[in-house]
mmCIF file of C-alpha atoms and ligand atoms in Angstrom:
data_model
loop_
_atom_site.group_PDB
_atom_site.id
_atom_site.type_symbol
_atom_site.label_atom_id
_atom_site.label_comp_id
_atom_site.label_asym_id
_atom_site.label_seq_id
_atom_site.Cartn_x
_atom_site.Cartn_y
_atom_site.Cartn_z
ATOM 1 C CA UNK A 1 -101.072 21.176 93.272
ATOM 2 C CA UNK A 2 -103.303 24.004 92.560
ATOM 3 C CA UNK A 3 -104.225 24.954 88.943
ATOM 4 C CA UNK A 4 -101.398 27.927 89.421
ATOM 5 C CA UNK A 5 -98.503 26.161 90.669
ATOM 6 C CA UNK A 6 -99.238 23.522 88.384
ATOM 7 C CA UNK A 7 -99.286 26.288 85.438
ATOM 8 C CA UNK A 8 -95.576 27.804 87.131
ATOM 9 C CA UNK A 9 -94.572 24.194 87.023
ATOM 10 C CA UNK A 10 -94.991 23.887 83.246
ATOM 11 C CA UNK A 11 -93.578 27.180 82.698
ATOM 12 C CA UNK A 12 -97.384 28.287 81.136
ATOM 13 C CA UNK A 13 -96.325 31.222 81.209
ATOM 14 C CA UNK A 14 -100.206 32.642 79.176
ATOM 15 C CA UNK A 15 -102.096 30.573 82.173
ATOM 16 C CA UNK A 16 -100.214 31.230 84.425
ATOM 17 C CA UNK A 17 -100.724 35.152 83.868
ATOM 18 C CA UNK A 18 -104.425 34.673 83.469
ATOM 19 C CA UNK A 19 -104.424 32.943 86.519
ATOM 20 C CA UNK A 20 -103.376 34.837 88.347
ATOM 21 C CA UNK A 21 -105.896 37.774 87.236
ATOM 22 C CA UNK A 22 -108.221 36.071 88.044
ATOM 23 C CA UNK A 23 -107.232 34.916 91.069
ATOM 24 C CA UNK A 24 -106.943 38.681 92.235
ATOM 25 C CA UNK A 25 -110.643 39.502 90.213
ATOM 26 C CA UNK A 26 -111.891 37.029 92.948
ATOM 27 C CA UNK A 27 -110.056 38.671 95.590
ATOM 28 C CA UNK A 28 -108.124 36.125 97.466
ATOM 29 C CA UNK A 29 -104.858 37.699 98.748
ATOM 30 C CA UNK A 30 -101.606 38.578 96.615
ATOM 31 C CA UNK A 31 -99.594 36.411 99.639
ATOM 32 C CA UNK A 32 -101.649 32.855 98.902
ATOM 33 C CA UNK A 33 -100.837 34.013 94.993
ATOM 34 C CA UNK A 34 -96.892 34.068 95.618
ATOM 35 C CA UNK A 35 -97.627 31.271 98.144
ATOM 36 C CA UNK A 36 -99.109 28.880 95.602
ATOM 37 C CA UNK A 37 -96.046 29.627 92.635
ATOM 38 C CA UNK A 38 -93.522 29.322 95.005
ATOM 39 C CA UNK A 39 -94.806 25.940 95.227
ATOM 40 C CA UNK A 40 -94.929 25.505 91.626
ATOM 41 C CA UNK A 41 -90.780 27.086 91.230
ATOM 42 C CA UNK A 42 -90.369 24.332 94.352
ATOM 43 C CA UNK A 43 -91.533 21.899 91.449
ATOM 44 C CA UNK A 44 -89.164 23.649 88.784
ATOM 45 C CA UNK A 45 -86.091 23.489 91.032
ATOM 46 C CA UNK A 46 -86.873 19.692 91.300
ATOM 47 C CA UNK A 47 -86.964 19.176 87.366
ATOM 48 C CA UNK A 48 -84.067 21.233 87.239
ATOM 49 C CA UNK A 49 -82.792 18.561 90.307
ATOM 50 C CA UNK A 50 -84.302 15.524 87.974
ATOM 51 C CA UNK A 51 -82.324 17.184 84.630
ATOM 52 C CA UNK A 52 -86.275 16.468 83.834
ATOM 53 C CA UNK A 53 -85.548 21.090 83.296
ATOM 54 C CA UNK A 54 -81.821 22.517 82.039
ATOM 55 C CA UNK A 55 -80.652 25.985 82.535
ATOM 56 C CA UNK A 56 -82.798 27.848 79.999
ATOM 57 C CA UNK A 57 -86.037 26.406 81.484
ATOM 58 C CA UNK A 58 -84.757 28.102 84.885
ATOM 59 C CA UNK A 59 -83.901 31.412 83.912
ATOM 60 C CA UNK A 60 -87.284 31.153 82.123
ATOM 61 C CA UNK A 61 -89.017 30.448 85.504
ATOM 62 C CA UNK A 62 -87.673 32.735 87.267
ATOM 63 C CA UNK A 63 -88.383 35.414 84.305
ATOM 64 C CA UNK A 64 -92.417 34.424 84.488
ATOM 65 C CA UNK A 65 -92.894 35.025 88.409
ATOM 66 C CA UNK A 66 -91.315 38.813 87.526
ATOM 67 C CA UNK A 67 -93.606 39.735 85.348
ATOM 68 C CA UNK A 68 -96.015 38.318 87.651
ATOM 69 C CA UNK A 69 -94.515 40.234 90.517
ATOM 70 C CA UNK A 70 -94.575 43.688 88.620
ATOM 71 C CA UNK A 71 -98.899 43.145 89.284
ATOM 72 C CA UNK A 72 -98.876 41.565 92.120
ATOM 73 C CA UNK A 73 -96.019 44.487 94.001
ATOM 74 C CA UNK A 74 -98.251 47.665 93.597
ATOM 75 C CA UNK A 75 -100.943 44.994 95.539
ATOM 76 C CA UNK A 76 -98.003 43.778 98.217
ATOM 77 C CA UNK A 77 -96.491 47.476 99.491
ATOM 78 C CA UNK A 78 -99.725 48.678 100.280
ATOM 79 C CA UNK A 79 -100.442 52.599 101.833
ATOM 80 C CA UNK A 80 -98.586 51.937 104.929
ATOM 81 C CA UNK A 81 -96.263 55.582 105.295
ATOM 82 C CA UNK A 82 -92.696 54.698 104.052
ATOM 83 C CA UNK A 83 -90.166 54.526 106.468
ATOM 84 C CA UNK A 84 -92.692 54.467 110.215
ATOM 85 C CA UNK A 85 -91.240 51.421 111.350
ATOM 86 C CA UNK A 86 -87.998 51.388 111.702
ATOM 87 C CA UNK A 87 -85.225 50.541 109.421
ATOM 88 C CA UNK A 88 -83.799 46.566 107.921
ATOM 89 C CA UNK A 89 -80.927 46.180 106.200
ATOM 90 C CA UNK A 90 -81.221 42.784 103.810
ATOM 91 C CA UNK A 91 -79.065 40.979 100.241
ATOM 92 C CA UNK A 92 -78.893 38.198 99.131
ATOM 93 C CA UNK A 93 -74.993 36.163 100.559
ATOM 94 C CA UNK A 94 -72.178 36.125 98.271
ATOM 95 C CA UNK A 95 -71.979 33.903 95.802
ATOM 96 C CA UNK A 96 -75.586 33.287 95.251
ATOM 97 C CA UNK A 97 -77.496 35.987 92.779
ATOM 98 C CA UNK A 98 -81.141 35.600 93.071
ATOM 99 C CA UNK A 99 -83.270 37.457 94.536
ATOM 100 C CA UNK A 100 -86.666 37.216 93.206
ATOM 101 C CA UNK A 101 -87.648 35.940 96.787
ATOM 102 C CA UNK A 102 -85.427 38.644 98.655
ATOM 103 C CA UNK A 103 -87.821 41.698 96.844
ATOM 104 C CA UNK A 104 -90.530 40.356 98.256
ATOM 105 C CA UNK A 105 -89.275 40.463 101.512
ATOM 106 C CA UNK A 106 -88.393 43.823 100.266
ATOM 107 C CA UNK A 107 -92.059 44.293 98.915
ATOM 108 C CA UNK A 108 -92.794 43.114 101.481
ATOM 109 C CA UNK A 109 -91.254 45.386 104.340
ATOM 110 C CA UNK A 110 -91.841 48.612 102.786
ATOM 111 C CA UNK A 111 -95.934 47.254 102.528
ATOM 112 C CA UNK A 112 -95.702 47.773 106.254
ATOM 113 C CA UNK A 113 -93.990 50.286 106.249
ATOM 114 C CA UNK A 114 -90.087 49.628 107.517
ATOM 115 C CA UNK A 115 -87.508 51.830 105.556
ATOM 116 C CA UNK A 116 -84.995 48.928 103.919
ATOM 117 C CA UNK A 117 -82.009 49.367 102.650
ATOM 118 C CA UNK A 118 -81.476 46.606 100.594
ATOM 119 C CA UNK A 119 -78.266 45.642 98.967
ATOM 120 C CA UNK A 120 -79.083 43.288 95.726
ATOM 121 C CA UNK A 121 -77.425 40.200 95.872
ATOM 122 C CA UNK A 122 -73.901 38.246 95.823
ATOM 123 C CA UNK A 123 -72.768 40.603 99.320
ATOM 124 C CA UNK A 124 -70.082 40.337 100.802
ATOM 125 C CA UNK A 125 -69.802 40.624 104.824
ATOM 126 C CA UNK A 126 -68.016 43.741 104.562
ATOM 127 C CA UNK A 127 -70.893 45.238 102.235
ATOM 128 C CA UNK A 128 -73.701 43.881 105.272
ATOM 129 C CA UNK A 129 -71.221 45.265 108.453
ATOM 130 C CA UNK A 130 -71.406 48.263 106.711
ATOM 131 C CA UNK A 131 -74.183 48.827 106.362
ATOM 132 C CA UNK A 132 -75.428 47.916 108.920
ATOM 133 C CA UNK A 133 -73.148 50.495 110.689
ATOM 134 C CA UNK A 134 -74.142 53.636 108.827
ATOM 135 C CA UNK A 135 -78.012 52.783 108.935
ATOM 136 C CA UNK A 136 -78.226 51.468 112.381
ATOM 137 C CA UNK A 137 -80.671 48.976 111.830
ATOM 138 C CA UNK A 138 -81.740 46.466 114.337
ATOM 139 C CA UNK A 139 -82.803 44.206 111.998
ATOM 140 C CA UNK A 140 -80.864 42.224 109.381
ATOM 141 C CA UNK A 141 -82.101 40.367 106.840
ATOM 142 C CA UNK A 142 -80.164 37.276 105.092
ATOM 143 C CA UNK A 143 -81.514 35.081 101.705
ATOM 144 C CA UNK A 144 -79.129 32.657 100.134
ATOM 145 C CA UNK A 145 -80.541 29.541 98.681
ATOM 146 C CA UNK A 146 -77.685 27.651 97.584
ATOM 147 C CA UNK A 147 -76.548 25.640 100.768
ATOM 148 C CA UNK A 148 -72.736 26.021 99.793
ATOM 149 C CA UNK A 149 -73.176 29.722 100.051
ATOM 150 C CA UNK A 150 -74.052 28.746 104.290
ATOM 151 C CA UNK A 151 -70.600 29.522 105.860
ATOM 152 C CA UNK A 152 -71.021 33.263 103.814
ATOM 153 C CA UNK A 153 -73.861 33.688 106.348
ATOM 154 C CA UNK A 154 -72.300 32.346 108.632
ATOM 155 C CA UNK A 155 -69.302 35.418 108.017
ATOM 156 C CA UNK A 156 -71.731 37.635 108.037
ATOM 157 C CA UNK A 157 -72.430 37.332 111.663
ATOM 158 C CA UNK A 158 -68.944 36.975 112.655
ATOM 159 C CA UNK A 159 -67.575 39.569 110.828
ATOM 160 C CA UNK A 160 -70.746 41.629 112.416
ATOM 161 C CA UNK A 161 -69.718 40.243 115.598
ATOM 162 C CA UNK A 162 -65.627 41.571 114.780
ATOM 163 C CA UNK A 163 -66.964 44.997 114.784
ATOM 164 C CA UNK A 164 -69.256 45.369 117.777
ATOM 165 C CA UNK A 165 -72.630 45.500 116.020
ATOM 166 C CA UNK A 166 -73.464 41.966 116.985
ATOM 167 C CA UNK A 167 -75.639 43.688 120.051
ATOM 168 C CA UNK A 168 -77.390 45.677 118.400
ATOM 169 C CA UNK A 169 -79.247 44.270 115.600
ATOM 170 C CA UNK A 170 -81.698 40.563 115.057
ATOM 171 C CA UNK A 171 -80.064 38.667 112.141
ATOM 172 C CA UNK A 172 -81.891 36.867 109.787
ATOM 173 C CA UNK A 173 -81.813 34.610 107.375
ATOM 174 C CA UNK A 174 -84.765 33.229 104.245
ATOM 175 C CA UNK A 175 -84.637 30.949 101.729
ATOM 176 C CA UNK A 176 -85.198 27.922 99.687
ATOM 177 C CA UNK A 177 -82.624 26.072 101.710
ATOM 178 C CA UNK A 178 -82.930 27.879 104.836
ATOM 179 C CA UNK A 179 -83.805 26.002 108.360
ATOM 180 C CA UNK A 180 -83.115 26.094 111.728
ATOM 181 C CA UNK A 181 -80.979 23.610 111.546
ATOM 182 C CA UNK A 182 -78.710 26.399 109.504
ATOM 183 C CA UNK A 183 -79.213 29.495 111.283
ATOM 184 C CA UNK A 184 -78.517 27.598 114.812
ATOM 185 C CA UNK A 185 -74.737 27.488 112.596
ATOM 186 C CA UNK A 186 -74.479 30.661 111.013
ATOM 187 C CA UNK A 187 -75.157 32.255 114.329
ATOM 188 C CA UNK A 188 -78.119 33.726 113.093
ATOM 189 C CA UNK A 189 -81.589 34.787 115.222
ATOM 190 C CA UNK A 190 -84.088 33.806 113.572
ATOM 191 C CA UNK A 191 -85.072 30.828 110.333
ATOM 192 C CA UNK A 192 -88.160 32.808 108.032
ATOM 193 C CA UNK A 193 -89.943 30.490 106.169
ATOM 194 C CA UNK A 194 -91.535 32.984 104.254
ATOM 195 C CA UNK A 195 -91.606 36.745 104.098
ATOM 196 C CA UNK A 196 -94.231 36.818 105.283
ATOM 197 C CA UNK A 197 -93.040 35.186 108.843
ATOM 198 C CA UNK A 198 -89.279 37.430 108.043
ATOM 199 C CA UNK A 199 -92.117 40.804 108.462
ATOM 200 C CA UNK A 200 -93.212 39.690 111.616
ATOM 201 C CA UNK A 201 -90.516 39.301 113.650
ATOM 202 C CA UNK A 202 -88.943 42.241 111.825
ATOM 203 C CA UNK A 203 -91.845 44.312 113.501
ATOM 204 C CA UNK A 204 -91.641 42.463 117.045
ATOM 205 C CA UNK A 205 -87.527 43.471 117.008
ATOM 206 C CA UNK A 206 -89.475 46.833 116.704
ATOM 207 C CA UNK A 207 -92.244 46.851 119.284
ATOM 208 C CA UNK A 208 -89.150 45.333 122.020
HETATM 209 C C1 B12 B 1 -85.253 30.605 89.941
HETATM 210 C C2 B12 B 1 -84.400 29.640 90.153
HETATM 211 C C3 B12 B 1 -82.813 30.727 89.722
HETATM 212 C C4 B12 B 1 -82.835 31.406 88.749
HETATM 213 C C5 B12 B 1 -82.534 32.985 89.586
HETATM 214 C C6 B12 B 1 -83.480 34.367 89.296
HETATM 215 C C7 B12 B 1 -83.454 35.637 90.270
HETATM 216 N N1 B12 B 1 -83.582 36.030 89.932
HETATM 217 O O1 B12 B 1 -83.338 35.207 91.545
HETATM 218 C C8 B12 B 1 -81.849 30.993 88.206
HETATM 219 C C9 B12 B 1 -81.517 30.945 86.600
HETATM 220 C C10 B12 B 1 -81.024 31.829 87.772
HETATM 221 C C11 B12 B 1 -80.720 30.340 88.979
HETATM 222 C C12 B12 B 1 -79.785 30.195 88.939
HETATM 223 C C13 B12 B 1 -79.033 28.768 89.725
HETATM 224 N N2 B12 B 1 -79.288 28.563 90.046
HETATM 225 CO CO1 B12 B 1 -80.821 28.075 91.383
HETATM 226 N N3 B12 B 1 -83.721 28.013 91.788
HETATM 227 C C14 B12 B 1 -84.388 28.933 91.245
HETATM 228 C C15 B12 B 1 -85.644 28.082 91.055
HETATM 229 C C16 B12 B 1 -86.110 27.067 90.794
HETATM 230 C C17 B12 B 1 -86.775 29.243 92.800
HETATM 231 C C18 B12 B 1 -86.663 30.385 93.125
HETATM 232 C C19 B12 B 1 -87.345 30.901 93.683
HETATM 233 O O2 B12 B 1 -87.129 32.522 92.585
HETATM 234 N N4 B12 B 1 -88.275 31.046 94.714
HETATM 235 C C20 B12 B 1 -90.190 31.827 94.526
HETATM 236 C C21 B12 B 1 -89.349 32.843 95.919
HETATM 237 C C22 B12 B 1 -90.614 32.917 96.323
HETATM 238 O O3 B12 B 1 -89.001 31.710 96.926
HETATM 239 P P1 B12 B 1 -88.508 31.605 98.185
HETATM 240 O O4 B12 B 1 -86.693 32.775 97.217
HETATM 241 O O5 B12 B 1 -87.858 30.754 99.009
HETATM 242 O O6 B12 B 1 -87.836 33.205 98.865
HETATM 243 C C23 B12 B 1 -89.043 32.315 99.488
HETATM 244 C C24 B12 B 1 -88.058 33.266 101.401
HETATM 245 O O7 B12 B 1 -87.844 31.480 101.486
HETATM 246 C C25 B12 B 1 -88.490 33.966 102.179
HETATM 247 N N5 B12 B 1 -87.615 34.572 102.213
HETATM 248 C C26 B12 B 1 -86.753 34.196 100.494
HETATM 249 N N6 B12 B 1 -85.105 35.073 101.234
HETATM 250 C C27 B12 B 1 -85.195 35.682 102.032
HETATM 251 C C28 B12 B 1 -84.684 36.107 103.621
HETATM 252 C C29 B12 B 1 -85.371 37.017 104.157
HETATM 253 C C30 B12 B 1 -84.375 37.590 104.907
HETATM 254 C C31 B12 B 1 -86.646 36.605 104.931
HETATM 255 C C32 B12 B 1 -86.805 36.789 106.122
HETATM 256 C C33 B12 B 1 -87.008 35.470 103.758
HETATM 257 C C34 B12 B 1 -86.270 35.306 102.277
HETATM 258 O O8 B12 B 1 -89.388 34.782 100.877
HETATM 259 C C35 B12 B 1 -89.831 34.240 99.530
HETATM 260 C C36 B12 B 1 -91.981 34.631 100.298
HETATM 261 O O9 B12 B 1 -92.130 33.968 101.005
HETATM 262 C C37 B12 B 1 -84.846 27.062 92.481
HETATM 263 C C38 B12 B 1 -85.737 26.779 93.287
HETATM 264 C C39 B12 B 1 -86.091 25.694 95.069
HETATM 265 N N7 B12 B 1 -86.563 24.911 95.650
HETATM 266 O O10 B12 B 1 -85.765 28.084 95.435
HETATM 267 C C40 B12 B 1 -83.628 27.035 92.361
HETATM 268 C C41 B12 B 1 -81.934 26.354 93.186
HETATM 269 C C42 B12 B 1 -82.559 27.700 93.670
HETATM 270 N N8 B12 B 1 -81.471 27.141 92.463
HETATM 271 C C43 B12 B 1 -80.349 26.087 91.992
HETATM 272 C C44 B12 B 1 -79.003 25.593 91.722
HETATM 273 C C45 B12 B 1 -77.639 24.717 91.722
HETATM 274 C C46 B12 B 1 -78.784 26.970 91.096
HETATM 275 C C47 B12 B 1 -77.831 27.273 89.920
HETATM 276 C C48 B12 B 1 -75.906 26.763 90.565
HETATM 277 C C49 B12 B 1 -77.973 25.955 88.645
HETATM 278 C C50 B12 B 1 -76.441 26.293 87.929
HETATM 279 N N9 B12 B 1 -76.400 25.522 87.451
HETATM 280 O O11 B12 B 1 -75.752 27.528 87.052
HETATM 281 C C51 B12 B 1 -77.410 28.969 89.589
HETATM 282 C C52 B12 B 1 -76.675 30.008 90.773
HETATM 283 C C53 B12 B 1 -76.616 30.687 90.623
HETATM 284 C C54 B12 B 1 -76.015 31.872 92.144
HETATM 285 N N10 B12 B 1 -74.262 31.633 91.283
HETATM 286 O O12 B12 B 1 -77.248 32.224 92.368
HETATM 287 C C55 B12 B 1 -80.517 24.951 93.481
HETATM 288 C C56 B12 B 1 -80.008 25.421 94.337
HETATM 289 C C57 B12 B 1 -79.539 24.002 95.268
HETATM 290 C C58 B12 B 1 -78.689 23.629 96.422
HETATM 291 N N11 B12 B 1 -80.085 24.098 97.843
HETATM 292 O O13 B12 B 1 -77.602 24.419 97.258
HETATM 293 C C59 B12 B 1 -81.787 25.427 93.950
HETATM 294 C C60 B12 B 1 -83.100 24.582 94.459
HETATM 295 C C61 B12 B 1 -82.628 24.190 92.514
HETATM 296 C C62 B12 B 1 -83.309 22.853 92.670
HETATM 297 N N12 B12 B 1 -82.953 21.769 93.210
HETATM 298 O O14 B12 B 1 -81.915 22.241 92.472
HETATM 299 N N13 B12 B 1 -81.427 29.984 89.682
#
């Protein structure tokens, strides 16, 4: 594990800040920095599973990452004109309040010129449906970090179909426990293993 991932896993806030500044000054891409922080967060999750860390440490890890994102977001957002690349609806599914990964996706999408309708967290299926209907977006993204919310993703896809909107919209899913299998289970079109893969998929949809 790299030094930054290790500092994140150790919840060493000061060291994380120093290393991020150092890497940015050295010209390391902000996406590479996010990927390393992500690796540290996976370890935090493992420590939580094995009861080495408790919920307070999970919360603290999120606070550290949110602080870092304040520095990285302006760089990730870039200077593309807003709203020219297309529209994307995104939210974290019902029952789930994890939003750090989703927010990174939103930042990158906006940086790539997309207009993003961010529905926030704990979003019920009907709000996804309504947003797709009213925005005419061609892509809807769902973030899910808890494996017991897989059925929620399936419900969203089913409700979109019931509303007669399935043909106009591609569905992407993302979040640490998602996979190709979850994509198939949910009836989604694409599983994004990271934020960049998700943004590239959106670009493909709008280029088609
Ligand atoms: C931080 C954290 C929290 C924070 C969240 C704060 C916040 N505002 O988001 C808090 C403390 C609130 C929290 C709470 C809980 N958590 Co939690 N949490 C984590 C942790 C450590 C990191 C998540 C994170 O932010 N990662 C960093 C981001 C950048 O990564 P990411 O979300 O995966 O996103 C990247 C990609 O996946 C992708 N992506 C994400 N979403 C999307 C969507 C689209 C459309 C696209 C294209 C891409 C994309 O883009 C990102 C960048 O590449 C994970 C561990 C892990 N392995 O992820 C556990 C984890 C997700 N939590 C877990 C659990 C169990 C819980 C709780 C149930 C604990 C409890 N007992 O209360 C609660 C549930 C609360 C709820 N109802 O949602 C488990 C889930 C197990 C499972 N598989 O079901 C994990 C895996 C930890 C573990 N190993 O046990 N948690």
